[in-house]
Amino acid sequence: MDCEQARDRLSEYQDGNLDAAAAASLAAHLRGCADCAGCVGSLLAVRELLRNMPPEPAPPELVARVLAAVEAEAGDSVASAPPGEAEAATPFLSRFRIPLEAAAAVLLFASVYWYQRTTLPAVRPPTGPSSVISSEAPKESHSGPAAAKEVAAVNPPSRPRLPRGVPKPPKGDAPAAGPRTWTEASLPSVPALRASTDSEPIVPISPSPGPEEASRAAGAPPSGKRRGPEGDADLLLSRVFAPRPSRLLRPVPYGRDIVVDVKPEDREGAEERIAEATFRFGGIVERIDRGSESTEKGPPGTVRAILPEIAAAGFLEELRRIGTVPSTGLSAATGVPAGPRPGTVAYAIRIRVR
Amino acid sequence: MDLLVEAFRKGNPGAFEAIVRAHQDRVYSFCARMLSDREDALDAAQEVFLSAWRNLSGFRGDAALSTWLLRIAANRCLNRIRRRKSLAEREAAWPVPFGDADDGVTFQPAGAESERPDRLAEACEMGEILTEALSRLDPGSRWMVLLSDVEGFSYEEIASLADVPVGTVKSRLHRARMAMRRLLSPVA
């Protein structure tokens, strides 16, 4: 390797980019050539100087200029926020560029849906878990036949769609002469079933109908433990088929009020016992009211328990062990008071000393 | 991922200013050495950070944030140099920075140099000496020396940024370093 070849490779040599053979050859040349060795030394010195060059301090106005430029680009309201944040800071509605037609369609749908909900028989809260559905003779809705006609007028072609395998009702709008039997599995979706309750009797049968169901199918009054005096077939229907209320339509979850009467000697630690029961059922508890108006027997207090929906029944049983729940304190509709999230229930438990 | 970048993505309002403050010296310094003009360097650095603000959400964190910013700065400076009318006139006599025909280093013409005193000899601090020596290189070579020897970019990164073969980067860097060695021989 001569000096010219060596010097052409010095830069790569000092960067360590020469392969082993070339590097060895160059190193051998450098050992015998003082000029090239000196050249390598000065190149290394220059490189070290460049590497250690301190950065020039930026003028103080640079930051202000950059921020001003960013602010000008992002808009006055979102200075120095990322572009994504700038979008987030724009007014809520202006972020949705929905065509006017689409908005009108949604509004129309909502209006029709609301009209149907308000016109159809009200769905009362369920009384308890049940997979058996039963209906007796067509129950007159509380809004009367006029309302049913209105519904029919609003939705004339939407004759209840029957599931496959179910015999179609006779032509004409006259109610069926006798009750029809349906299996639960073959029942249609909710709106169709709800419409069916207005027009014809539905007496579904469970896959293995027991004597009670059989008697109900024959028109006998219900005798189940959960049956109320009002003939709660509708309640059961709604329990099984009513759609869960939208989270948007649920009330603010303060929980259903429950009164628990405790004896004066049991008042102490009642909250803790409720909390313990709540935790045992996988829930959380918070104290709402410490009970400022203390009575002679002890201060009242209210706690809120939030539990998984499936634990609600067990928790209510446990509550009855902690104290007496008067009939007014535990209403018939303590089934599924909406909790703060879907699948949860909330109870506001007022402890009363009796 | 840089903590400041994460904070910026989360919408922390002070995060971007902190990023600018953390990297302003390095970015400005590169621009100033590359452009040899304070106002131009300020404008270029501002462009770099504005571009970063626009594109920081796409920053993947493969390289350090400083490296990412320097890549932007390198591109911006290169564009500015190409746009400069005076430099374009000057470069008419020079080889194009990344042309295929010639990858040699050409120093400033004698006429241009004679209009200014030899500040290299007058410079008392090593930083000034180096800056002055760098300014004697043609813009393309200066750009490569700054990226390679000052900022530590690899041959491949520089080749990718300049869109030239790696071999071109090697040879141009070698010539530029030899030129720097000659320029700095009195002090180095």
Coordinates of C-alpha atoms in Angstrom, one line a residue, chain A residues 9-353:
Chain A
R9 CA -8.5 5.3 3.4
L10 CA -7.6 7.2 6.5
S11 CA -11.0 8.6 7.0
E12 CA -12.7 5.2 6.9
Y13 CA -9.9 3.8 9.0
Q14 CA -10.5 6.3 11.8
D15 CA -14.2 5.7 11.6
G16 CA -13.6 1.9 11.9
N17 CA -15.3 1.2 8.6
L18 CA -12.5 -0.7 6.9
D19 CA -12.6 -4.4 6.8
A20 CA -10.1 -6.3 8.8
A21 CA -7.7 -7.0 6.0
A22 CA -7.6 -3.4 4.7
A23 CA -7.3 -2.1 8.3
A24 CA -4.3 -4.4 8.9
S25 CA -2.7 -3.4 5.7
L26 CA -3.1 0.3 6.5
A27 CA -1.9 -0.2 10.0
A28 CA 1.2 -1.9 8.7
H29 CA 1.8 1.1 6.4
L30 CA 1.3 3.6 9.2
R31 CA 3.9 1.8 11.3
G32 CA 6.4 2.5 8.6
C33 CA 5.3 5.9 7.3
A34 CA 5.7 8.8 9.6
D35 CA 3.9 11.2 7.3
C36 CA 0.8 9.1 7.0
A37 CA 0.9 8.4 10.7
G38 CA 1.0 12.1 11.4
C39 CA -1.8 12.7 9.0
V40 CA -3.9 10.1 10.9
G41 CA -3.0 11.9 14.1
S42 CA -4.1 15.3 12.9
L43 CA -7.3 13.9 11.4
L44 CA -8.1 12.3 14.7
A45 CA -7.4 15.6 16.5
V46 CA -9.7 17.5 14.1
R47 CA -12.4 14.9 14.6
E48 CA -12.0 15.2 18.4
L49 CA -12.3 18.9 18.1
L50 CA -15.4 18.7 16.1
R51 CA -16.9 16.1 18.4
N52 CA -16.4 18.3 21.4
M53 CA -17.6 21.5 19.8
P54 CA -20.0 23.0 22.3
P55 CA -23.4 23.9 20.9
E56 CA -24.0 27.5 20.3
P57 CA -26.6 28.8 22.7
A58 CA -29.8 29.6 20.9
P59 CA -31.0 33.2 21.0
P60 CA -33.5 33.7 23.7
E61 CA -36.2 34.7 21.3
L62 CA -36.2 31.3 19.6
V63 CA -38.6 29.8 22.1
A64 CA -41.0 32.7 21.9
R65 CA -40.9 32.6 18.1
V66 CA -41.6 28.9 18.0
L67 CA -44.5 29.1 20.4
A68 CA -45.9 32.1 18.6
A69 CA -45.7 30.2 15.3
V70 CA -47.4 27.1 16.9
E71 CA -50.1 29.3 18.4
A72 CA -50.7 31.0 15.1
E73 CA -51.1 27.6 13.5
A74 CA -53.1 25.9 16.1
G75 CA -55.4 28.8 16.8
D76 CA -55.6 31.1 19.7
S77 CA -57.4 28.7 22.0
V78 CA -55.0 25.8 21.9
A79 CA -51.5 27.3 22.0
S80 CA -48.8 24.7 22.3
A81 CA -51.2 21.8 22.3
P82 CA -50.7 18.9 19.9
P83 CA -52.7 18.9 16.7
G84 CA -54.9 16.1 18.1
E85 CA -55.5 18.1 21.2
A86 CA -56.4 21.1 19.0
E87 CA -59.1 19.1 17.5
A88 CA -60.3 18.0 20.9
A89 CA -60.6 21.6 22.0
T90 CA -62.9 22.6 19.2
P91 CA -66.5 22.8 20.1
F92 CA -68.1 19.4 20.6
L93 CA -70.7 19.6 17.9
S94 CA -68.5 21.1 15.3
R95 CA -66.3 18.0 15.4
F96 CA -69.1 16.0 13.9
R97 CA -69.8 16.8 10.4
I98 CA -73.0 14.8 10.1
P99 CA -75.0 15.7 7.0
L100 CA -78.2 17.4 7.8
E101 CA -80.1 14.5 6.2
A102 CA -78.6 12.0 8.6
A103 CA -79.4 14.1 11.6
A104 CA -83.0 14.4 10.4
A105 CA -83.2 10.7 10.0
V106 CA -81.9 10.1 13.5
L107 CA -84.4 12.6 14.8
L108 CA -87.3 11.0 13.0
F109 CA -86.3 7.6 14.3
A110 CA -86.0 8.9 17.8
S111 CA -89.4 10.6 17.5
V112 CA -91.1 7.4 16.3
Y113 CA -89.4 5.3 18.9
W114 CA -90.4 7.6 21.7
Y115 CA -94.0 7.8 20.4
Q116 CA -94.2 4.0 20.4
R117 CA -92.7 3.8 23.9
T118 CA -95.1 6.3 25.3
T119 CA -98.2 4.8 23.5
L120 CA -97.6 1.1 24.2
P121 CA -98.4 -0.2 27.7
A122 CA -95.9 0.9 30.2
V123 CA -93.3 -1.7 31.2
R124 CA -93.1 -1.9 34.9
P125 CA -90.0 -3.0 36.7
P126 CA -89.6 -6.7 37.1
T127 CA -90.3 -8.5 40.3
G128 CA -87.6 -11.1 40.2
P129 CA -85.7 -13.4 38.1
S130 CA -87.7 -15.8 36.0
S131 CA -87.3 -17.5 32.8
V132 CA -90.9 -18.6 32.6
I133 CA -93.2 -16.4 30.7
S134 CA -96.9 -16.6 31.1
S135 CA -99.7 -14.5 29.8
E136 CA -103.4 -14.9 30.3
A137 CA -106.2 -13.5 28.3
P138 CA -105.2 -10.4 26.5
K139 CA -104.8 -7.8 29.0
E140 CA -106.3 -4.5 28.3
S141 CA -103.6 -1.9 28.3
H142 CA -104.0 0.9 30.7
S143 CA -104.1 3.3 27.8
G144 CA -107.1 1.6 26.4
P145 CA -108.1 0.4 23.0
A146 CA -107.7 3.8 21.6
A147 CA -104.0 3.7 22.2
A148 CA -103.9 0.3 20.6
K149 CA -105.5 1.8 17.5
E150 CA -103.1 4.6 17.5
V151 CA -100.3 2.1 17.6
A152 CA -101.8 0.3 14.7
A153 CA -102.3 3.5 12.8
V154 CA -98.7 4.5 13.4
N155 CA -97.4 1.1 12.5
P156 CA -100.0 -0.5 10.2
P157 CA -97.9 -3.0 8.3
S158 CA -95.9 -4.0 11.3
R159 CA -98.1 -6.9 12.2
P160 CA -96.4 -9.0 14.8
R161 CA -93.9 -11.1 13.0
L162 CA -94.2 -14.6 14.2
P163 CA -91.4 -17.0 14.6
R164 CA -91.0 -19.9 12.3
G165 CA -93.1 -22.9 13.2
V166 CA -95.6 -20.9 15.0
P167 CA -99.1 -21.1 13.4
K168 CA -100.2 -17.8 12.0
P169 CA -103.2 -16.2 13.5
P170 CA -106.4 -16.2 11.5
K171 CA -106.7 -13.5 8.9
G172 CA -108.3 -10.3 10.1
D173 CA -107.7 -8.3 13.2
A174 CA -110.1 -10.2 15.4
P175 CA -108.4 -11.6 18.4
A176 CA -107.8 -15.3 18.4
A177 CA -110.5 -17.4 19.9
G178 CA -108.3 -19.3 22.3
P179 CA -104.9 -18.8 23.8
R180 CA -102.0 -19.9 21.8
T181 CA -99.0 -21.7 23.1
W182 CA -95.4 -20.6 22.4
T183 CA -92.2 -22.1 23.4
E184 CA -89.8 -19.7 24.9
A185 CA -87.1 -20.5 22.5
S186 CA -89.2 -19.7 19.5
L187 CA -90.4 -16.3 20.8
P188 CA -89.5 -13.4 18.5
S189 CA -87.5 -10.4 19.4
V190 CA -88.7 -7.8 21.9
P191 CA -90.6 -5.3 19.7
A192 CA -92.5 -8.0 18.0
L193 CA -93.5 -9.7 21.2
R194 CA -94.5 -6.4 22.7
A195 CA -96.8 -5.8 19.8
S196 CA -98.2 -9.2 20.1
T197 CA -99.3 -8.6 23.6
D198 CA -101.6 -5.9 22.4
S199 CA -103.3 -8.0 19.7
E200 CA -103.5 -11.5 20.8
P201 CA -103.1 -13.7 23.8
I202 CA -99.8 -15.4 24.3
V203 CA -99.5 -18.3 26.6
P204 CA -96.0 -19.5 26.2
I205 CA -95.1 -22.8 27.6
S206 CA -91.8 -23.7 29.1
P207 CA -89.9 -26.6 27.7
S208 CA -91.1 -28.8 30.5
P209 CA -94.2 -27.2 31.8
G210 CA -95.0 -28.0 35.4
P211 CA -98.4 -28.2 36.9
E212 CA -98.4 -24.5 37.7
E213 CA -97.7 -23.5 34.2
A214 CA -100.3 -26.0 32.9
S215 CA -102.9 -24.5 35.2
R216 CA -102.0 -21.0 34.0
A217 CA -102.2 -22.1 30.4
A218 CA -105.7 -23.3 31.2
G219 CA -106.7 -19.9 32.4
A220 CA -106.3 -20.4 36.1
P221 CA -105.2 -17.5 38.2
P222 CA -101.5 -17.5 38.9
S223 CA -100.5 -18.8 42.3
G224 CA -96.7 -18.3 42.3
K225 CA -95.0 -16.8 45.2
R226 CA -93.8 -13.9 43.2
R227 CA -97.2 -13.1 41.7
G228 CA -98.7 -9.9 42.8
P229 CA -102.3 -9.1 43.1
E230 CA -102.3 -7.2 39.8
G231 CA -101.6 -10.3 37.7
D232 CA -98.0 -9.7 36.9
A233 CA -97.7 -11.6 33.7
D234 CA -96.7 -8.4 32.0
L235 CA -94.1 -7.9 34.6
L236 CA -92.6 -11.2 33.9
L237 CA -92.7 -10.6 30.3
S238 CA -90.9 -7.4 30.7
R239 CA -88.5 -9.0 33.0
V240 CA -87.5 -11.5 30.4
F241 CA -87.8 -9.5 27.2
A242 CA -87.8 -5.9 28.0
P243 CA -84.6 -4.3 26.7
R244 CA -82.3 -3.1 29.3
P245 CA -82.6 0.6 29.7
S246 CA -80.0 2.6 27.8
R247 CA -77.3 3.9 30.0
L248 CA -78.2 7.3 28.8
L249 CA -81.7 6.9 30.0
R250 CA -80.9 5.6 33.4
P251 CA -81.3 7.9 36.3
V252 CA -78.3 9.1 38.2
P253 CA -77.5 6.0 40.2
Y254 CA -78.3 6.9 43.7
G255 CA -79.5 3.4 44.3
R256 CA -82.9 2.3 45.5
D257 CA -83.7 3.3 49.0
I258 CA -84.0 0.6 51.6
V259 CA -84.8 1.1 55.2
V260 CA -83.2 -1.3 57.7
D261 CA -84.6 -1.2 61.2
V262 CA -82.0 -2.2 63.8
K263 CA -82.4 -2.5 67.6
P264 CA -80.7 0.2 69.7
E265 CA -78.2 -2.3 71.0
D266 CA -77.4 -3.4 67.4
R267 CA -77.0 0.2 66.1
E268 CA -73.4 0.3 66.9
G269 CA -71.4 -1.1 64.0
A270 CA -74.5 -1.5 61.7
E271 CA -72.7 0.3 58.9
E272 CA -69.7 -1.9 59.3
R273 CA -71.8 -5.0 59.1
I274 CA -73.5 -3.7 55.9
A275 CA -70.1 -2.9 54.5
E276 CA -68.8 -6.3 55.4
A277 CA -71.8 -7.9 53.7
T278 CA -71.2 -5.7 50.7
F279 CA -67.6 -6.6 50.4
R280 CA -68.4 -10.3 50.8
F281 CA -70.6 -10.1 47.8
G282 CA -67.9 -8.3 45.8
G283 CA -69.3 -4.8 46.1
I284 CA -68.2 -1.5 47.4
V285 CA -69.8 0.7 50.0
E286 CA -69.7 4.4 50.8
R287 CA -71.2 6.4 53.7
I288 CA -73.7 8.9 52.5
D289 CA -75.0 10.3 55.7
R290 CA -73.5 10.0 59.1
G291 CA -76.7 10.8 60.8
S292 CA -76.6 14.3 62.2
E293 CA -80.0 14.1 63.9
S294 CA -79.2 11.7 66.6
T295 CA -82.2 10.3 68.4
E296 CA -82.3 8.9 71.9
K297 CA -81.9 5.5 70.6
G298 CA -79.0 6.3 68.3
P299 CA -78.0 8.2 65.3
P300 CA -79.5 7.3 61.9
G301 CA -77.2 6.7 59.0
T302 CA -77.3 5.9 55.3
V303 CA -74.8 4.0 53.3
R304 CA -74.7 3.2 49.6
A305 CA -73.8 -0.2 48.5
I306 CA -72.9 -0.9 44.9
L307 CA -72.8 -4.6 43.9
P308 CA -72.7 -6.9 40.9
E309 CA -76.2 -7.4 39.7
I310 CA -76.0 -11.2 40.3
A311 CA -75.2 -10.6 43.9
A312 CA -78.3 -8.4 44.6
A313 CA -80.6 -11.2 45.8
G314 CA -78.0 -12.6 48.2
F315 CA -77.2 -9.2 49.5
L316 CA -80.8 -8.4 50.3
E317 CA -81.1 -11.7 52.2
E318 CA -78.0 -10.7 54.1
L319 CA -79.5 -7.3 54.8
R320 CA -82.5 -9.0 56.4
R321 CA -80.1 -10.7 58.8
I322 CA -78.5 -7.4 59.8
G323 CA -81.8 -5.8 60.7
T324 CA -85.5 -5.8 60.0
V325 CA -86.5 -4.6 56.6
P326 CA -90.0 -3.4 56.8
S327 CA -92.4 -3.9 53.9
T328 CA -92.2 -0.2 53.2
G329 CA -88.5 -0.2 53.4
L330 CA -88.0 -2.9 50.7
S331 CA -90.4 -2.3 48.0
A332 CA -91.5 -5.0 45.6
A333 CA -89.2 -3.6 42.9
T334 CA -85.8 -4.0 44.4
G335 CA -84.7 -6.3 41.7
V336 CA -82.3 -4.4 39.5
P337 CA -81.9 -0.8 40.5
A338 CA -79.3 0.5 38.1
G339 CA -75.9 0.9 39.4
P340 CA -73.3 3.3 38.1
R341 CA -72.2 0.8 35.5
P342 CA -74.0 -1.9 33.5
G343 CA -74.3 -5.0 35.5
T344 CA -74.2 -3.3 38.8
V345 CA -76.9 -2.5 41.3
A346 CA -77.0 0.2 43.9
Y347 CA -78.9 0.5 47.2
A348 CA -79.1 3.4 49.5
I349 CA -79.6 1.7 52.8
R350 CA -80.9 3.9 55.6
I351 CA -80.3 2.5 59.0
R352 CA -83.2 3.3 61.4
V353 CA -83.2 2.6 65.1

